[in-house]
JSON list of C-alpha atoms and ligand atoms in Angstrom, two decimals:
[
{"chain": "A", "resi": 1, "resn": "MET", "atom": "CA", "xyz": [-32.95, -42.19, -19.51]},
{"chain": "A", "resi": 2, "resn": "SER", "atom": "CA", "xyz": [-33.57, -40.83, -23.02]},
{"chain": "A", "resi": 3, "resn": "ASP", "atom": "CA", "xyz": [-37.08, -41.55, -24.31]},
{"chain": "A", "resi": 4, "resn": "THR", "atom": "CA", "xyz": [-35.84, -42.21, -28.04]},
{"chain": "A", "resi": 5, "resn": "CYS", "atom": "CA", "xyz": [-32.53, -43.93, -27.09]},
{"chain": "A", "resi": 6, "resn": "ILE", "atom": "CA", "xyz": [-32.58, -47.71, -28.14]},
{"chain": "A", "resi": 7, "resn": "PHE", "atom": "CA", "xyz": [-29.98, -48.67, -25.33]},
{"chain": "A", "resi": 8, "resn": "CYS", "atom": "CA", "xyz": [-31.82, -46.91, -22.73]},
{"chain": "A", "resi": 9, "resn": "LYS", "atom": "CA", "xyz": [-34.97, -49.06, -23.52]},
{"chain": "A", "resi": 10, "resn": "ILE", "atom": "CA", "xyz": [-32.82, -52.15, -23.69]},
{"chain": "A", "resi": 11, "resn": "VAL", "atom": "CA", "xyz": [-31.57, -51.35, -20.02]},
{"chain": "A", "resi": 12, "resn": "SER", "atom": "CA", "xyz": [-34.95, -50.77, -18.89]},
{"chain": "A", "resi": 13, "resn": "LYS", "atom": "CA", "xyz": [-36.11, -53.68, -20.54]},
{"chain": "A", "resi": 14, "resn": "ASP", "atom": "CA", "xyz": [-38.51, -52.14, -22.71]},
{"chain": "A", "resi": 15, "resn": "THR", "atom": "CA", "xyz": [-36.75, -53.43, -25.65]},
{"chain": "A", "resi": 16, "resn": "LYS", "atom": "CA", "xyz": [-35.91, -56.88, -26.09]},
{"chain": "A", "resi": 17, "resn": "ALA", "atom": "CA", "xyz": [-32.09, -58.02, -26.06]},
{"chain": "A", "resi": 18, "resn": "THR", "atom": "CA", "xyz": [-29.93, -60.86, -25.46]},
{"chain": "A", "resi": 19, "resn": "VAL", "atom": "CA", "xyz": [-28.67, -59.34, -22.00]},
{"chain": "A", "resi": 20, "resn": "VAL", "atom": "CA", "xyz": [-25.65, -61.52, -20.45]},
{"chain": "A", "resi": 21, "resn": "TYR", "atom": "CA", "xyz": [-24.98, -59.27, -17.43]},
{"chain": "A", "resi": 22, "resn": "GLN", "atom": "CA", "xyz": [-26.64, -56.48, -15.60]},
{"chain": "A", "resi": 23, "resn": "ASP", "atom": "CA", "xyz": [-26.12, -54.51, -12.35]},
{"chain": "A", "resi": 24, "resn": "GLU", "atom": "CA", "xyz": [-27.17, -51.17, -10.44]},
{"chain": "A", "resi": 25, "resn": "GLN", "atom": "CA", "xyz": [-24.32, -49.48, -12.91]},
{"chain": "A", "resi": 26, "resn": "VAL", "atom": "CA", "xyz": [-24.10, -51.29, -16.17]},
{"chain": "A", "resi": 27, "resn": "THR", "atom": "CA", "xyz": [-25.79, -53.56, -18.73]},
{"chain": "A", "resi": 28, "resn": "ALA", "atom": "CA", "xyz": [-24.07, -56.05, -21.43]},
{"chain": "A", "resi": 29, "resn": "PHE", "atom": "CA", "xyz": [-25.98, -57.51, -24.04]},
{"chain": "A", "resi": 30, "resn": "ARG", "atom": "CA", "xyz": [-25.13, -59.10, -27.41]},
{"chain": "A", "resi": 31, "resn": "ASP", "atom": "CA", "xyz": [-24.95, -56.98, -30.53]},
{"chain": "A", "resi": 32, "resn": "LEU", "atom": "CA", "xyz": [-27.74, -57.43, -32.92]},
{"chain": "A", "resi": 33, "resn": "HIS", "atom": "CA", "xyz": [-25.24, -57.72, -35.66]},
{"chain": "A", "resi": 34, "resn": "PRO", "atom": "CA", "xyz": [-22.17, -59.41, -34.43]},
{"chain": "A", "resi": 35, "resn": "VAL", "atom": "CA", "xyz": [-18.76, -59.11, -36.20]},
{"chain": "A", "resi": 36, "resn": "ALA", "atom": "CA", "xyz": [-17.04, -62.16, -34.24]},
{"chain": "A", "resi": 37, "resn": "PRO", "atom": "CA", "xyz": [-18.08, -64.99, -32.45]},
{"chain": "A", "resi": 38, "resn": "THR", "atom": "CA", "xyz": [-18.32, -62.89, -29.29]},
{"chain": "A", "resi": 39, "resn": "HIS", "atom": "CA", "xyz": [-19.83, -59.37, -29.68]},
{"chain": "A", "resi": 40, "resn": "ILE", "atom": "CA", "xyz": [-21.11, -57.74, -26.49]},
{"chain": "A", "resi": 41, "resn": "LEU", "atom": "CA", "xyz": [-21.97, -54.22, -25.94]},
{"chain": "A", "resi": 42, "resn": "ILE", "atom": "CA", "xyz": [-21.57, -52.93, -22.36]},
{"chain": "A", "resi": 43, "resn": "VAL", "atom": "CA", "xyz": [-23.39, -49.66, -21.69]},
{"chain": "A", "resi": 44, "resn": "PRO", "atom": "CA", "xyz": [-23.84, -47.62, -18.41]},
{"chain": "A", "resi": 45, "resn": "ASN", "atom": "CA", "xyz": [-27.45, -47.79, -17.34]},
{"chain": "A", "resi": 46, "resn": "LYS", "atom": "CA", "xyz": [-27.42, -43.90, -17.10]},
{"chain": "A", "resi": 47, "resn": "HIS", "atom": "CA", "xyz": [-27.52, -42.18, -20.49]},
{"chain": "A", "resi": 48, "resn": "ILE", "atom": "CA", "xyz": [-24.43, -40.72, -21.47]},
{"chain": "A", "resi": 49, "resn": "GLU", "atom": "CA", "xyz": [-24.17, -39.89, -25.21]},
{"chain": "A", "resi": 50, "resn": "SER", "atom": "CA", "xyz": [-20.58, -40.27, -26.08]},
{"chain": "A", "resi": 51, "resn": "VAL", "atom": "CA", "xyz": [-17.12, -40.18, -24.56]},
{"chain": "A", "resi": 52, "resn": "GLY", "atom": "CA", "xyz": [-17.72, -36.53, -25.54]},
{"chain": "A", "resi": 53, "resn": "ARG", "atom": "CA", "xyz": [-20.08, -36.06, -23.05]},
{"chain": "A", "resi": 54, "resn": "LEU", "atom": "CA", "xyz": [-18.25, -37.71, -20.02]},
{"chain": "A", "resi": 55, "resn": "GLU", "atom": "CA", "xyz": [-18.10, -35.74, -16.75]},
{"chain": "A", "resi": 56, "resn": "VAL", "atom": "CA", "xyz": [-15.72, -36.49, -13.98]},
{"chain": "A", "resi": 57, "resn": "GLU", "atom": "CA", "xyz": [-18.45, -37.87, -11.64]},
{"chain": "A", "resi": 58, "resn": "ASP", "atom": "CA", "xyz": [-18.64, -40.81, -14.82]},
{"chain": "A", "resi": 59, "resn": "GLU", "atom": "CA", "xyz": [-15.12, -42.10, -13.90]},
{"chain": "A", "resi": 60, "resn": "GLN", "atom": "CA", "xyz": [-16.09, -44.86, -11.66]},
{"chain": "A", "resi": 61, "resn": "VAL", "atom": "CA", "xyz": [-18.89, -46.34, -13.85]},
{"chain": "A", "resi": 62, "resn": "ILE", "atom": "CA", "xyz": [-16.36, -46.31, -16.92]},
{"chain": "A", "resi": 63, "resn": "GLY", "atom": "CA", "xyz": [-13.66, -48.19, -14.80]},
{"chain": "A", "resi": 64, "resn": "HIS", "atom": "CA", "xyz": [-16.72, -50.64, -13.88]},
{"chain": "A", "resi": 65, "resn": "ILE", "atom": "CA", "xyz": [-17.49, -51.04, -17.51]},
{"chain": "A", "resi": 66, "resn": "PHE", "atom": "CA", "xyz": [-13.79, -52.54, -17.99]},
{"chain": "A", "resi": 67, "resn": "THR", "atom": "CA", "xyz": [-13.87, -54.81, -14.87]},
{"chain": "A", "resi": 68, "resn": "VAL", "atom": "CA", "xyz": [-17.30, -56.32, -16.08]},
{"chain": "A", "resi": 69, "resn": "ALA", "atom": "CA", "xyz": [-15.54, -56.82, -19.59]},
{"chain": "A", "resi": 70, "resn": "ARG", "atom": "CA", "xyz": [-12.71, -58.97, -17.83]},
{"chain": "A", "resi": 71, "resn": "LYS", "atom": "CA", "xyz": [-15.38, -61.07, -16.15]},
{"chain": "A", "resi": 72, "resn": "LEU", "atom": "CA", "xyz": [-17.54, -61.38, -19.29]},
{"chain": "A", "resi": 73, "resn": "ALA", "atom": "CA", "xyz": [-14.39, -62.38, -21.44]},
{"chain": "A", "resi": 74, "resn": "VAL", "atom": "CA", "xyz": [-13.74, -65.41, -18.91]},
{"chain": "A", "resi": 75, "resn": "ASP", "atom": "CA", "xyz": [-17.43, -66.23, -19.15]},
{"chain": "A", "resi": 76, "resn": "GLU", "atom": "CA", "xyz": [-17.22, -66.34, -22.87]},
{"chain": "A", "resi": 77, "resn": "GLY", "atom": "CA", "xyz": [-13.94, -68.43, -23.16]},
{"chain": "A", "resi": 78, "resn": "ILE", "atom": "CA", "xyz": [-12.10, -65.76, -24.68]},
{"chain": "A", "resi": 79, "resn": "ALA", "atom": "CA", "xyz": [-10.00, -64.30, -22.10]},
{"chain": "A", "resi": 80, "resn": "GLU", "atom": "CA", "xyz": [-6.94, -66.53, -22.80]},
{"chain": "A", "resi": 81, "resn": "GLY", "atom": "CA", "xyz": [-6.99, -65.98, -26.48]},
{"chain": "A", "resi": 82, "resn": "GLY", "atom": "CA", "xyz": [-7.59, -62.06, -26.04]},
{"chain": "A", "resi": 83, "resn": "TYR", "atom": "CA", "xyz": [-10.12, -59.73, -27.12]},
{"chain": "A", "resi": 84, "resn": "ARG", "atom": "CA", "xyz": [-10.59, -56.23, -28.37]},
{"chain": "A", "resi": 85, "resn": "MET", "atom": "CA", "xyz": [-12.71, -53.65, -26.88]},
{"chain": "A", "resi": 86, "resn": "ILE", "atom": "CA", "xyz": [-13.76, -50.52, -29.09]},
{"chain": "A", "resi": 87, "resn": "THR", "atom": "CA", "xyz": [-15.43, -47.56, -28.18]},
{"chain": "A", "resi": 88, "resn": "ASN", "atom": "CA", "xyz": [-16.48, -45.21, -31.58]},
{"chain": "A", "resi": 89, "resn": "THR", "atom": "CA", "xyz": [-16.94, -41.48, -30.57]},
{"chain": "A", "resi": 90, "resn": "GLY", "atom": "CA", "xyz": [-18.94, -39.16, -32.84]},
{"chain": "A", "resi": 91, "resn": "GLY", "atom": "CA", "xyz": [-19.42, -39.46, -36.69]},
{"chain": "A", "resi": 92, "resn": "ASP", "atom": "CA", "xyz": [-15.99, -39.82, -37.76]},
{"chain": "A", "resi": 93, "resn": "GLY", "atom": "CA", "xyz": [-15.46, -42.53, -34.88]},
{"chain": "A", "resi": 94, "resn": "GLY", "atom": "CA", "xyz": [-18.17, -44.31, -36.36]},
{"chain": "A", "resi": 95, "resn": "GLN", "atom": "CA", "xyz": [-20.59, -44.04, -33.55]},
{"chain": "A", "resi": 96, "resn": "THR", "atom": "CA", "xyz": [-24.05, -44.84, -34.71]},
{"chain": "A", "resi": 97, "resn": "VAL", "atom": "CA", "xyz": [-25.88, -45.25, -31.20]},
{"chain": "A", "resi": 98, "resn": "PHE", "atom": "CA", "xyz": [-25.56, -42.40, -29.13]},
{"chain": "A", "resi": 99, "resn": "HIS", "atom": "CA", "xyz": [-25.79, -43.86, -25.75]},
{"chain": "A", "resi": 100, "resn": "LEU", "atom": "CA", "xyz": [-21.77, -44.57, -24.82]},
{"chain": "A", "resi": 101, "resn": "HIS", "atom": "CA", "xyz": [-20.66, -48.21, -25.20]},
{"chain": "A", "resi": 102, "resn": "VAL", "atom": "CA", "xyz": [-17.81, -50.71, -25.41]},
{"chain": "A", "resi": 103, "resn": "HIS", "atom": "CA", "xyz": [-17.74, -53.33, -27.58]},
{"chain": "A", "resi": 104, "resn": "LEU", "atom": "CA", "xyz": [-16.14, -56.45, -26.40]},
{"chain": "A", "resi": 105, "resn": "ILE", "atom": "CA", "xyz": [-15.22, -58.63, -29.42]},
{"chain": "A", "resi": 106, "resn": "GLY", "atom": "CA", "xyz": [-13.36, -61.94, -29.35]},
{"chain": "A", "resi": 107, "resn": "GLY", "atom": "CA", "xyz": [-13.21, -65.34, -30.39]},
{"chain": "A", "resi": 108, "resn": "GLN", "atom": "CA", "xyz": [-11.32, -65.30, -33.34]},
{"chain": "A", "resi": 109, "resn": "ARG", "atom": "CA", "xyz": [-8.06, -63.37, -34.61]},
{"chain": "A", "resi": 110, "resn": "MET", "atom": "CA", "xyz": [-8.69, -59.58, -35.11]},
{"chain": "A", "resi": 111, "resn": "ARG", "atom": "CA", "xyz": [-8.39, -59.05, -38.63]},
{"chain": "A", "resi": 112, "resn": "HIS", "atom": "CA", "xyz": [-8.97, -55.39, -39.08]},
{"chain": "A", "resi": 113, "resn": "PRO", "atom": "CA", "xyz": [-6.02, -52.66, -38.53]},
{"chain": "A", "resi": 114, "resn": "MET", "atom": "CA", "xyz": [-7.32, -49.89, -36.61]},
{"chain": "A", "resi": 115, "resn": "GLY", "atom": "CA", "xyz": [-8.29, -46.74, -38.47]},
{"chain": "B", "resi": 1, "resn": "5GP", "atom": "P1", "xyz": [-21.48, -48.01, -32.75]},
{"chain": "B", "resi": 1, "resn": "5GP", "atom": "O1", "xyz": [-21.61, -48.22, -34.35]},
{"chain": "B", "resi": 1, "resn": "5GP", "atom": "O2", "xyz": [-22.39, -46.87, -32.28]},
{"chain": "B", "resi": 1, "resn": "5GP", "atom": "O3", "xyz": [-20.14, -47.90, -32.28]},
{"chain": "B", "resi": 1, "resn": "5GP", "atom": "O4", "xyz": [-22.25, -49.47, -32.19]},
{"chain": "B", "resi": 1, "resn": "5GP", "atom": "C1", "xyz": [-23.38, -49.56, -32.33]},
{"chain": "B", "resi": 1, "resn": "5GP", "atom": "C2", "xyz": [-23.80, -51.18, -32.44]},
{"chain": "B", "resi": 1, "resn": "5GP", "atom": "O5", "xyz": [-25.41, -51.39, -31.72]},
{"chain": "B", "resi": 1, "resn": "5GP", "atom": "C3", "xyz": [-23.82, -51.68, -33.69]},
{"chain": "B", "resi": 1, "resn": "5GP", "atom": "O6", "xyz": [-22.64, -52.71, -33.73]},
{"chain": "B", "resi": 1, "resn": "5GP", "atom": "C4", "xyz": [-25.27, -52.41, -33.92]},
{"chain": "B", "resi": 1, "resn": "5GP", "atom": "O7", "xyz": [-24.81, -53.55, -34.44]},
{"chain": "B", "resi": 1, "resn": "5GP", "atom": "C5", "xyz": [-25.73, -52.10, -32.37]},
{"chain": "B", "resi": 1, "resn": "5GP", "atom": "N1", "xyz": [-26.92, -52.37, -32.25]},
{"chain": "B", "resi": 1, "resn": "5GP", "atom": "C6", "xyz": [-27.77, -51.21, -33.14]},
{"chain": "B", "resi": 1, "resn": "5GP", "atom": "N2", "xyz": [-29.22, -51.64, -32.52]},
{"chain": "B", "resi": 1, "resn": "5GP", "atom": "C7", "xyz": [-29.22, -52.63, -31.98]},
{"chain": "B", "resi": 1, "resn": "5GP", "atom": "C8", "xyz": [-30.29, -52.98, -30.98]},
{"chain": "B", "resi": 1, "resn": "5GP", "atom": "O8", "xyz": [-31.39, -52.67, -30.92]},
{"chain": "B", "resi": 1, "resn": "5GP", "atom": "N3", "xyz": [-30.07, -54.14, -30.21]},
{"chain": "B", "resi": 1, "resn": "5GP", "atom": "C9", "xyz": [-28.88, -54.55, -30.21]},
{"chain": "B", "resi": 1, "resn": "5GP", "atom": "N4", "xyz": [-28.67, -55.60, -29.38]},
{"chain": "B", "resi": 1, "resn": "5GP", "atom": "N5", "xyz": [-27.66, -54.04, -30.75]},
{"chain": "B", "resi": 1, "resn": "5GP", "atom": "C10", "xyz": [-27.91, -53.04, -31.70]},
{"chain": "B", "resi": 2, "resn": "ZN", "atom": "ZN1", "xyz": [-29.67, -44.06, -23.81]}
]
C-alpha cells in the first residue's frame, strides 16, 4: 500500500469508487471518465507501480486479472460482442496513474487504431 496512491485508497475503501468486484487479490471499479459504455479498471490489491516493476511472484495475480475480466465481461453483457483490454505503461505508454491496472472497455465497436 502506498499512502499517496489513489488506487490503493480505492482498494482499501479510503476513497470512493464504484467497485464492481473485489476479492483478496484484485479490485475492479468503474473508470471516473469512461470512454465507452463499459469502462472498468482492474487492479492488483498490492501496489505494483507498472508492468515495468513486475516480479515473477506477481504472475499469478496478473493471470487472475484476466479471468476476472472474463467474468466481468459476462456480467456487463459484452462477452458476446467483444471488448478490449489495455495496460498503459510509463509516460510514452500513456500511463497516468502509477498503480498497475488493466482497462476493460466495451459496449461499442472500438474505433481507435492502436498506437
Ligand atoms: P492510465 O492513463 O494510467 O492508463 O489510466 C488511468 C485511468 O484512471 C484513467 O482512465 C482515469 O480516468 C482513471 N482515474 C483516475 N483517477 C481516478 C479515480 O480517482 N477514480 C476512478 N474511478 N478512476 C480514476
Ligand atoms: Zn497503489
